[in-house]
């Protein structure tokens, strides 16, 4: 008889036939950096995650480095907003200050910036508004200015998240023309208009003041369109393709993994984090096991890289597991 249980009999054989493994090398940790001083603010809907001003961030960065997490993804929260998000390309802006600070004091940490406008615009949308909607091509012009400013500050990789058409081509060209041809781009290639971003919008102060993001982010009903989006990013030269959110979109992660010869990333977003934390707090689930199982499922789906608020917890568990016992 065929008996699949033979290979499940003990931990030894389970280890030998295990197909996927989560490692610290897979992880990117998002960081919220707020302009100002003395800020260390809990985000209520994301237990364990805080907003920091740069003078308060060392403890967090020390931990990330000690846990051997390879990379951080920065989100900036400026003190001033306006209708086009001009602060995004201010060379003295909070993002630019953060890049310079981290690269100077923590040179081994790989710094990626989220390139968008929603934290910087008074209306909370991801670009320039014309006729009550985000104007794609006007936003592209500003995107180029933003990435060049990040590049000059010394960022290691940029990750545009605004879902404007032509983003990757525009940014690639802008970077190449200014000599930053070696700076990679991670596209938020397949990003859905998702209710799972709720807690993030508190964290980053980026909720739209009118309407929603459905004219630029994708309809959660669509799968084929995900391939179309990723094909554009792939052909425009995105170095890494990302799917966001992760858990409800594992099919899309697998589609991309099967289709493109590029590293695939996924973003385990704020709502996914909040749900696990809330249920664990109530004692309804084993939070740690659900966390590990969810992240493993993203790897199994095909993600090479996982952006997650759980990164520190996961890295700490993995680190303790690999410690020699003698
Ligand atoms: C901004 C951006 C968002 C997230 C990452 N970049 C929010 C949005 O699109 O509304 C969501 C991250 C999360 O929920 O953890 N462009």
GROMACS .gro file of C-alpha atoms and ligand atoms in nm:
model
  342
    1UNK     CA    1   0.000   0.000   0.000
    2UNK     CA    2   0.111   0.355  -0.058
    3UNK     CA    3   0.151   0.502   0.287
    4UNK     CA    4   0.232   0.873   0.303
    5UNK     CA    5   0.248   0.851   0.681
    6UNK     CA    6   0.584   0.667   0.662
    7UNK     CA    7   0.756   0.996   0.594
    8UNK     CA    8   0.584   1.170   0.884
    9UNK     CA    9   0.675   0.928   1.159
   10UNK     CA   10   0.934   1.133   1.343
   11UNK     CA   11   1.082   1.480   1.347
   12UNK     CA   12   1.400   1.344   1.186
   13UNK     CA   13   1.226   1.224   0.870
   14UNK     CA   14   0.993   1.526   0.866
   15UNK     CA   15   1.299   1.749   0.861
   16UNK     CA   16   1.451   1.552   0.574
   17UNK     CA   17   1.146   1.579   0.350
   18UNK     CA   18   1.043   1.932   0.445
   19UNK     CA   19   0.999   2.132   0.124
   20UNK     CA   20   0.999   2.489   0.248
   21UNK     CA   21   1.177   2.675   0.518
   22UNK     CA   22   1.138   3.022   0.658
   23UNK     CA   23   1.468   3.195   0.728
   24UNK     CA   24   1.570   3.535   0.858
   25UNK     CA   25   1.726   3.598   0.516
   26UNK     CA   26   1.374   3.620   0.372
   27UNK     CA   27   1.260   3.908   0.588
   28UNK     CA   28   1.215   4.281   0.542
   29UNK     CA   29   1.097   4.483   0.842
   30UNK     CA   30   0.886   4.797   0.783
   31UNK     CA   31   0.970   5.106   0.990
   32UNK     CA   32   0.759   5.417   1.044
   33UNK     CA   33   0.970   5.728   1.086
   34UNK     CA   34   0.802   6.048   1.193
   35UNK     CA   35   0.950   6.394   1.158
   36UNK     CA   36   1.009   6.561   1.495
   37UNK     CA   37   1.184   6.479   1.818
   38UNK     CA   38   1.116   6.255   2.115
   39UNK     CA   39   0.853   6.048   1.932
   40UNK     CA   40   0.803   5.683   2.026
   41UNK     CA   41   0.434   5.624   1.971
   42UNK     CA   42   0.252   5.290   1.995
   43UNK     CA   43   0.020   5.215   1.705
   44UNK     CA   44  -0.291   5.089   1.881
   45UNK     CA   45  -0.409   4.858   1.603
   46UNK     CA   46  -0.060   4.708   1.555
   47UNK     CA   47   0.061   4.590   1.896
   48UNK     CA   48   0.441   4.597   1.921
   49UNK     CA   49   0.485   4.839   1.629
   50UNK     CA   50   0.568   5.204   1.692
   51UNK     CA   51   0.631   5.527   1.510
   52UNK     CA   52   0.970   5.674   1.591
   53UNK     CA   53   1.146   6.001   1.536
   54UNK     CA   54   1.508   5.962   1.433
   55UNK     CA   55   1.648   6.056   1.775
   56UNK     CA   56   1.458   5.762   1.927
   57UNK     CA   57   1.522   5.495   1.667
   58UNK     CA   58   1.859   5.350   1.773
   59UNK     CA   59   1.715   5.088   2.006
   60UNK     CA   60   1.495   4.957   1.726
   61UNK     CA   61   1.781   4.953   1.475
   62UNK     CA   62   2.015   4.785   1.725
   63UNK     CA   63   1.760   4.509   1.770
   64UNK     CA   64   1.711   4.462   1.396
   65UNK     CA   65   2.085   4.432   1.343
   66UNK     CA   66   2.130   4.199   1.642
   67UNK     CA   67   1.854   3.975   1.503
   68UNK     CA   68   2.037   3.971   1.168
   69UNK     CA   69   1.734   4.095   0.971
   70UNK     CA   70   1.885   4.199   0.638
   71UNK     CA   71   1.661   4.488   0.537
   72UNK     CA   72   1.418   4.758   0.642
   73UNK     CA   73   1.142   4.926   0.442
   74UNK     CA   74   1.102   5.290   0.540
   75UNK     CA   75   0.782   5.491   0.556
   76UNK     CA   76   0.810   5.862   0.629
   77UNK     CA   77   0.556   6.069   0.816
   78UNK     CA   78   0.629   6.436   0.747
   79UNK     CA   79   0.531   6.727   0.971
   80UNK     CA   80   0.392   6.920   0.673
   81UNK     CA   81   0.157   6.793   0.404
   82UNK     CA   82   0.036   6.969   0.090
   83UNK     CA   83  -0.175   6.882  -0.211
   84UNK     CA   84   0.105   6.734  -0.424
   85UNK     CA   85   0.337   6.595  -0.156
   86UNK     CA   86   0.634   6.823  -0.233
   87UNK     CA   87   0.808   6.707   0.086
   88UNK     CA   88   0.870   6.372  -0.084
   89UNK     CA   89   1.142   6.523  -0.300
   90UNK     CA   90   1.283   6.761  -0.039
   91UNK     CA   91   1.648   6.658   0.006
   92UNK     CA   92   1.612   6.751   0.375
   93UNK     CA   93   1.281   6.563   0.413
   94UNK     CA   94   1.222   6.298   0.678
   95UNK     CA   95   1.281   6.007   0.442
   96UNK     CA   96   1.606   6.153   0.315
   97UNK     CA   97   1.723   6.225   0.671
   98UNK     CA   98   1.633   5.870   0.773
   99UNK     CA   99   1.822   5.715   0.482
  100UNK     CA  100   2.136   5.916   0.559
  101UNK     CA  101   2.111   5.841   0.931
  102UNK     CA  102   2.067   5.467   0.894
  103UNK     CA  103   2.330   5.426   0.622
  104UNK     CA  104   2.577   5.623   0.834
  105UNK     CA  105   2.520   5.450   1.167
  106UNK     CA  106   2.405   5.104   1.051
  107UNK     CA  107   2.587   5.057   0.720
  108UNK     CA  108   2.522   4.682   0.706
  109UNK     CA  109   2.146   4.729   0.708
  110UNK     CA  110   1.991   4.729   0.359
  111UNK     CA  111   1.762   5.030   0.329
  112UNK     CA  112   1.458   5.025   0.102
  113UNK     CA  113   1.217   5.316   0.075
  114UNK     CA  114   0.846   5.302   0.007
  115UNK     CA  115   0.801   5.552  -0.273
  116UNK     CA  116   0.455   5.706  -0.256
  117UNK     CA  117   0.269   6.025  -0.179
  118UNK     CA  118  -0.021   5.927   0.044
  119UNK     CA  119   0.159   6.005   0.371
  120UNK     CA  120   0.261   6.343   0.226
  121UNK     CA  121  -0.055   6.471   0.062
  122UNK     CA  122  -0.323   6.665   0.248
  123UNK     CA  123  -0.593   6.455   0.074
  124UNK     CA  124  -0.418   6.123   0.146
  125UNK     CA  125  -0.419   6.000  -0.214
  126UNK     CA  126  -0.114   5.852  -0.385
  127UNK     CA  127  -0.047   6.137  -0.628
  128UNK     CA  128  -0.162   6.463  -0.782
  129UNK     CA  129  -0.540   6.516  -0.788
  130UNK     CA  130  -0.715   6.642  -1.102
  131UNK     CA  131  -1.093   6.623  -1.138
  132UNK     CA  132  -1.135   6.426  -0.816
  133UNK     CA  133  -0.899   6.148  -0.922
  134UNK     CA  134  -0.526   6.084  -0.917
  135UNK     CA  135  -0.367   6.211  -1.238
  136UNK     CA  136  -0.138   5.933  -1.354
  137UNK     CA  137   0.111   6.120  -1.569
  138UNK     CA  138   0.138   6.427  -1.348
  139UNK     CA  139   0.219   6.190  -1.063
  140UNK     CA  140   0.491   6.018  -1.268
  141UNK     CA  141   0.677   6.348  -1.300
  142UNK     CA  142   0.684   6.382  -0.921
  143UNK     CA  143   0.774   6.016  -0.870
  144UNK     CA  144   1.093   6.072  -1.069
  145UNK     CA  145   1.185   6.366  -0.844
  146UNK     CA  146   1.115   6.161  -0.532
  147UNK     CA  147   1.331   5.862  -0.628
  148UNK     CA  148   1.622   6.078  -0.736
  149UNK     CA  149   1.610   6.251  -0.400
  150UNK     CA  150   1.610   5.913  -0.220
  151UNK     CA  151   1.894   5.794  -0.442
  152UNK     CA  152   2.104   6.100  -0.363
  153UNK     CA  153   2.048   6.037   0.007
  154UNK     CA  154   2.198   5.690  -0.038
  155UNK     CA  155   1.907   5.448  -0.040
  156UNK     CA  156   1.985   5.088  -0.141
  157UNK     CA  157   1.656   5.011  -0.320
  158UNK     CA  158   1.333   5.193  -0.400
  159UNK     CA  159   0.986   5.040  -0.386
  160UNK     CA  160   0.714   5.244  -0.558
  161UNK     CA  161   0.372   5.156  -0.413
  162UNK     CA  162   0.132   5.399  -0.578
  163UNK     CA  163   0.008   5.180  -0.867
  164UNK     CA  164   0.046   5.448  -1.134
  165UNK     CA  165   0.086   5.310  -1.486
  166UNK     CA  166   0.437   5.353  -1.623
  167UNK     CA  167   0.594   5.384  -1.278
  168UNK     CA  168   0.878   5.140  -1.328
  169UNK     CA  169   0.974   5.274  -1.672
  170UNK     CA  170   0.969   5.632  -1.544
  171UNK     CA  171   1.176   5.556  -1.235
  172UNK     CA  172   1.424   5.333  -1.420
  173UNK     CA  173   1.486   5.602  -1.676
  174UNK     CA  174   1.520   5.877  -1.415
  175UNK     CA  175   1.770   5.671  -1.215
  176UNK     CA  176   1.969   5.565  -1.520
  177UNK     CA  177   1.996   5.920  -1.646
  178UNK     CA  178   2.129   6.046  -1.314
  179UNK     CA  179   2.392   5.775  -1.283
  180UNK     CA  180   2.200   5.549  -1.044
  181UNK     CA  181   2.187   5.261  -1.291
  182UNK     CA  182   2.285   5.015  -1.018
  183UNK     CA  183   1.999   5.107  -0.787
  184UNK     CA  184   1.735   4.830  -0.796
  185UNK     CA  185   1.358   4.874  -0.800
  186UNK     CA  186   1.109   4.652  -0.620
  187UNK     CA  187   0.770   4.707  -0.780
  188UNK     CA  188   0.453   4.688  -0.575
  189UNK     CA  189   0.345   4.520  -0.894
  190UNK     CA  190   0.020   4.353  -0.797
  191UNK     CA  191  -0.134   4.566  -0.526
  192UNK     CA  192  -0.499   4.529  -0.444
  193UNK     CA  193  -0.745   4.787  -0.310
  194UNK     CA  194  -0.763   4.604   0.020
  195UNK     CA  195  -0.938   4.649   0.352
  196UNK     CA  196  -0.635   4.479   0.507
  197UNK     CA  197  -0.447   4.812   0.495
  198UNK     CA  198  -0.669   4.962   0.767
  199UNK     CA  199  -0.423   4.965   1.058
  200UNK     CA  200  -0.141   5.093   0.835
  201UNK     CA  201  -0.337   5.403   0.751
  202UNK     CA  202  -0.347   5.487   1.123
  203UNK     CA  203   0.020   5.405   1.148
  204UNK     CA  204   0.124   5.620   0.855
  205UNK     CA  205  -0.151   5.877   0.878
  206UNK     CA  206  -0.236   5.816   0.513
  207UNK     CA  207  -0.610   5.748   0.486
  208UNK     CA  208  -0.769   5.928   0.189
  209UNK     CA  209  -0.990   6.219   0.298
  210UNK     CA  210  -1.234   6.150   0.012
  211UNK     CA  211  -1.315   5.848  -0.202
  212UNK     CA  212  -1.094   5.540  -0.201
  213UNK     CA  213  -0.804   5.394  -0.398
  214UNK     CA  214  -1.006   5.178  -0.636
  215UNK     CA  215  -0.921   5.381  -0.945
  216UNK     CA  216  -0.555   5.287  -0.909
  217UNK     CA  217  -0.525   4.980  -0.687
  218UNK     CA  218  -0.653   4.647  -0.819
  219UNK     CA  219  -0.992   4.486  -0.781
  220UNK     CA  220  -0.959   4.190  -0.539
  221UNK     CA  221  -1.176   3.986  -0.778
  222UNK     CA  222  -0.910   3.981  -1.049
  223UNK     CA  223  -0.638   3.724  -1.102
  224UNK     CA  224  -0.549   3.748  -1.474
  225UNK     CA  225  -0.507   4.122  -1.437
  226UNK     CA  226  -0.237   4.052  -1.178
  227UNK     CA  227  -0.028   3.888  -1.448
  228UNK     CA  228  -0.088   4.184  -1.676
  229UNK     CA  229   0.034   4.426  -1.408
  230UNK     CA  230   0.339   4.211  -1.334
  231UNK     CA  231   0.418   4.175  -1.706
  232UNK     CA  232   0.437   4.553  -1.738
  233UNK     CA  233   0.665   4.585  -1.435
  234UNK     CA  234   0.880   4.295  -1.555
  235UNK     CA  235   0.917   4.442  -1.902
  236UNK     CA  236   0.981   4.792  -1.768
  237UNK     CA  237   1.270   4.652  -1.564
  238UNK     CA  238   1.150   4.599  -1.208
  239UNK     CA  239   1.419   4.391  -1.035
  240UNK     CA  240   1.178   4.235  -0.785
  241UNK     CA  241   0.802   4.186  -0.826
  242UNK     CA  242   0.578   4.215  -0.522
  243UNK     CA  243   0.227   4.098  -0.441
  244UNK     CA  244   0.028   4.280  -0.174
  245UNK     CA  245  -0.147   4.183   0.052
  246UNK     CA  246  -0.008   3.832   0.100
  247UNK     CA  247  -0.239   3.591   0.279
  248UNK     CA  248  -0.553   3.639   0.074
  249UNK     CA  249  -0.348   3.651  -0.245
  250UNK     CA  250  -0.134   3.337  -0.228
  251UNK     CA  251  -0.267   3.232  -0.569
  252UNK     CA  252  -0.124   3.548  -0.721
  253UNK     CA  253   0.214   3.488  -0.556
  254UNK     CA  254   0.223   3.142  -0.715
  255UNK     CA  255   0.117   3.282  -1.054
  256UNK     CA  256   0.407   3.526  -1.047
  257UNK     CA  257   0.655   3.265  -0.926
  258UNK     CA  258   0.558   3.036  -1.214
  259UNK     CA  259   0.565   3.309  -1.475
  260UNK     CA  260   0.858   3.543  -1.415
  261UNK     CA  261   1.226   3.485  -1.376
  262UNK     CA  262   1.257   3.748  -1.104
  263UNK     CA  263   1.262   3.728  -0.725
  264UNK     CA  264   0.906   3.747  -0.592
  265UNK     CA  265   0.821   3.939  -0.276
  266UNK     CA  266   0.498   3.962  -0.082
  267UNK     CA  267   0.375   4.211   0.175
  268UNK     CA  268   0.219   4.060   0.485
  269UNK     CA  269   0.020   4.375   0.557
  270UNK     CA  270  -0.099   4.553   0.869
  271UNK     CA  271  -0.446   4.397   0.881
  272UNK     CA  272  -0.301   4.048   0.855
  273UNK     CA  273  -0.073   4.130   1.146
  274UNK     CA  274  -0.350   4.291   1.351
  275UNK     CA  275  -0.584   3.992   1.314
  276UNK     CA  276  -0.326   3.747   1.446
  277UNK     CA  277  -0.233   3.976   1.732
  278UNK     CA  278  -0.595   4.040   1.831
  279UNK     CA  279  -0.700   3.676   1.824
  280UNK     CA  280  -0.387   3.572   2.015
  281UNK     CA  281  -0.450   3.839   2.276
  282UNK     CA  282  -0.795   3.694   2.333
  283UNK     CA  283  -0.644   3.349   2.369
  284UNK     CA  284  -0.839   3.222   2.070
  285UNK     CA  285  -0.536   3.111   1.869
  286UNK     CA  286  -0.172   3.033   1.938
  287UNK     CA  287  -0.034   3.357   1.795
  288UNK     CA  288   0.319   3.234   1.751
  289UNK     CA  289   0.222   2.919   1.564
  290UNK     CA  290  -0.029   3.102   1.344
  291UNK     CA  291   0.238   3.360   1.263
  292UNK     CA  292   0.494   3.095   1.162
  293UNK     CA  293   0.237   2.896   0.964
  294UNK     CA  294   0.112   3.204   0.777
  295UNK     CA  295   0.459   3.315   0.680
  296UNK     CA  296   0.555   2.963   0.577
  297UNK     CA  297   0.248   2.951   0.355
  298UNK     CA  298   0.376   3.260   0.175
  299UNK     CA  299   0.706   3.084   0.108
  300UNK     CA  300   0.522   2.773  -0.008
  301UNK     CA  301   0.315   2.990  -0.243
  302UNK     CA  302   0.641   3.108  -0.398
  303UNK     CA  303   0.755   3.420  -0.216
  304UNK     CA  304   1.131   3.461  -0.197
  305UNK     CA  305   1.102   3.770   0.020
  306UNK     CA  306   0.844   3.859   0.287
  307UNK     CA  307   0.784   4.210   0.414
  308UNK     CA  308   0.636   4.166   0.759
  309UNK     CA  309   0.575   4.340   1.090
  310UNK     CA  310   0.647   4.000   1.246
  311UNK     CA  311   1.009   4.010   1.127
  312UNK     CA  312   1.164   4.070   1.469
  313UNK     CA  313   0.956   3.800   1.640
  314UNK     CA  314   1.027   3.548   1.366
  315UNK     CA  315   1.398   3.626   1.359
  316UNK     CA  316   1.414   3.588   1.734
  317UNK     CA  317   1.243   3.246   1.723
  318UNK     CA  318   1.469   3.129   1.440
  319UNK     CA  319   1.777   3.256   1.618
  320UNK     CA  320   1.694   3.064   1.935
  321UNK     CA  321   1.623   2.751   1.733
  322UNK     CA  322   1.964   2.753   1.573
  323UNK     CA  323   2.170   2.818   1.884
  324UNK     CA  324   2.415   2.536   1.954
  325UNK     CA  325   2.314   2.345   2.266
  326UNK     CA  326   2.661   2.267   2.404
  327LIG     C1  327   0.113   5.342   0.064
  327LIG     C2  328   0.117   5.207   0.122
  327LIG     C3  329   0.014   5.140   0.188
  327LIG     C4  330   0.071   5.025   0.241
  327LIG     C5  331   0.204   5.023   0.202
  327LIG     N1  332   0.230   5.136   0.126
  327LIG     C6  333  -0.125   5.179   0.215
  327LIG     C7  334  -0.220   5.197   0.107
  327LIG     O1  335  -0.199   5.165  -0.010
  327LIG     O2  336  -0.327   5.248   0.141
  327LIG     C8  337   0.000   4.923   0.325
  327LIG     C9  338   0.085   4.849   0.420
  327LIG    C10  339   0.012   4.775   0.525
  327LIG     O3  340  -0.112   4.773   0.533
  327LIG     O4  341   0.083   4.714   0.606
  327LIG     N2  342   0.110   5.359  -0.065
   0.00000   0.00000   0.00000
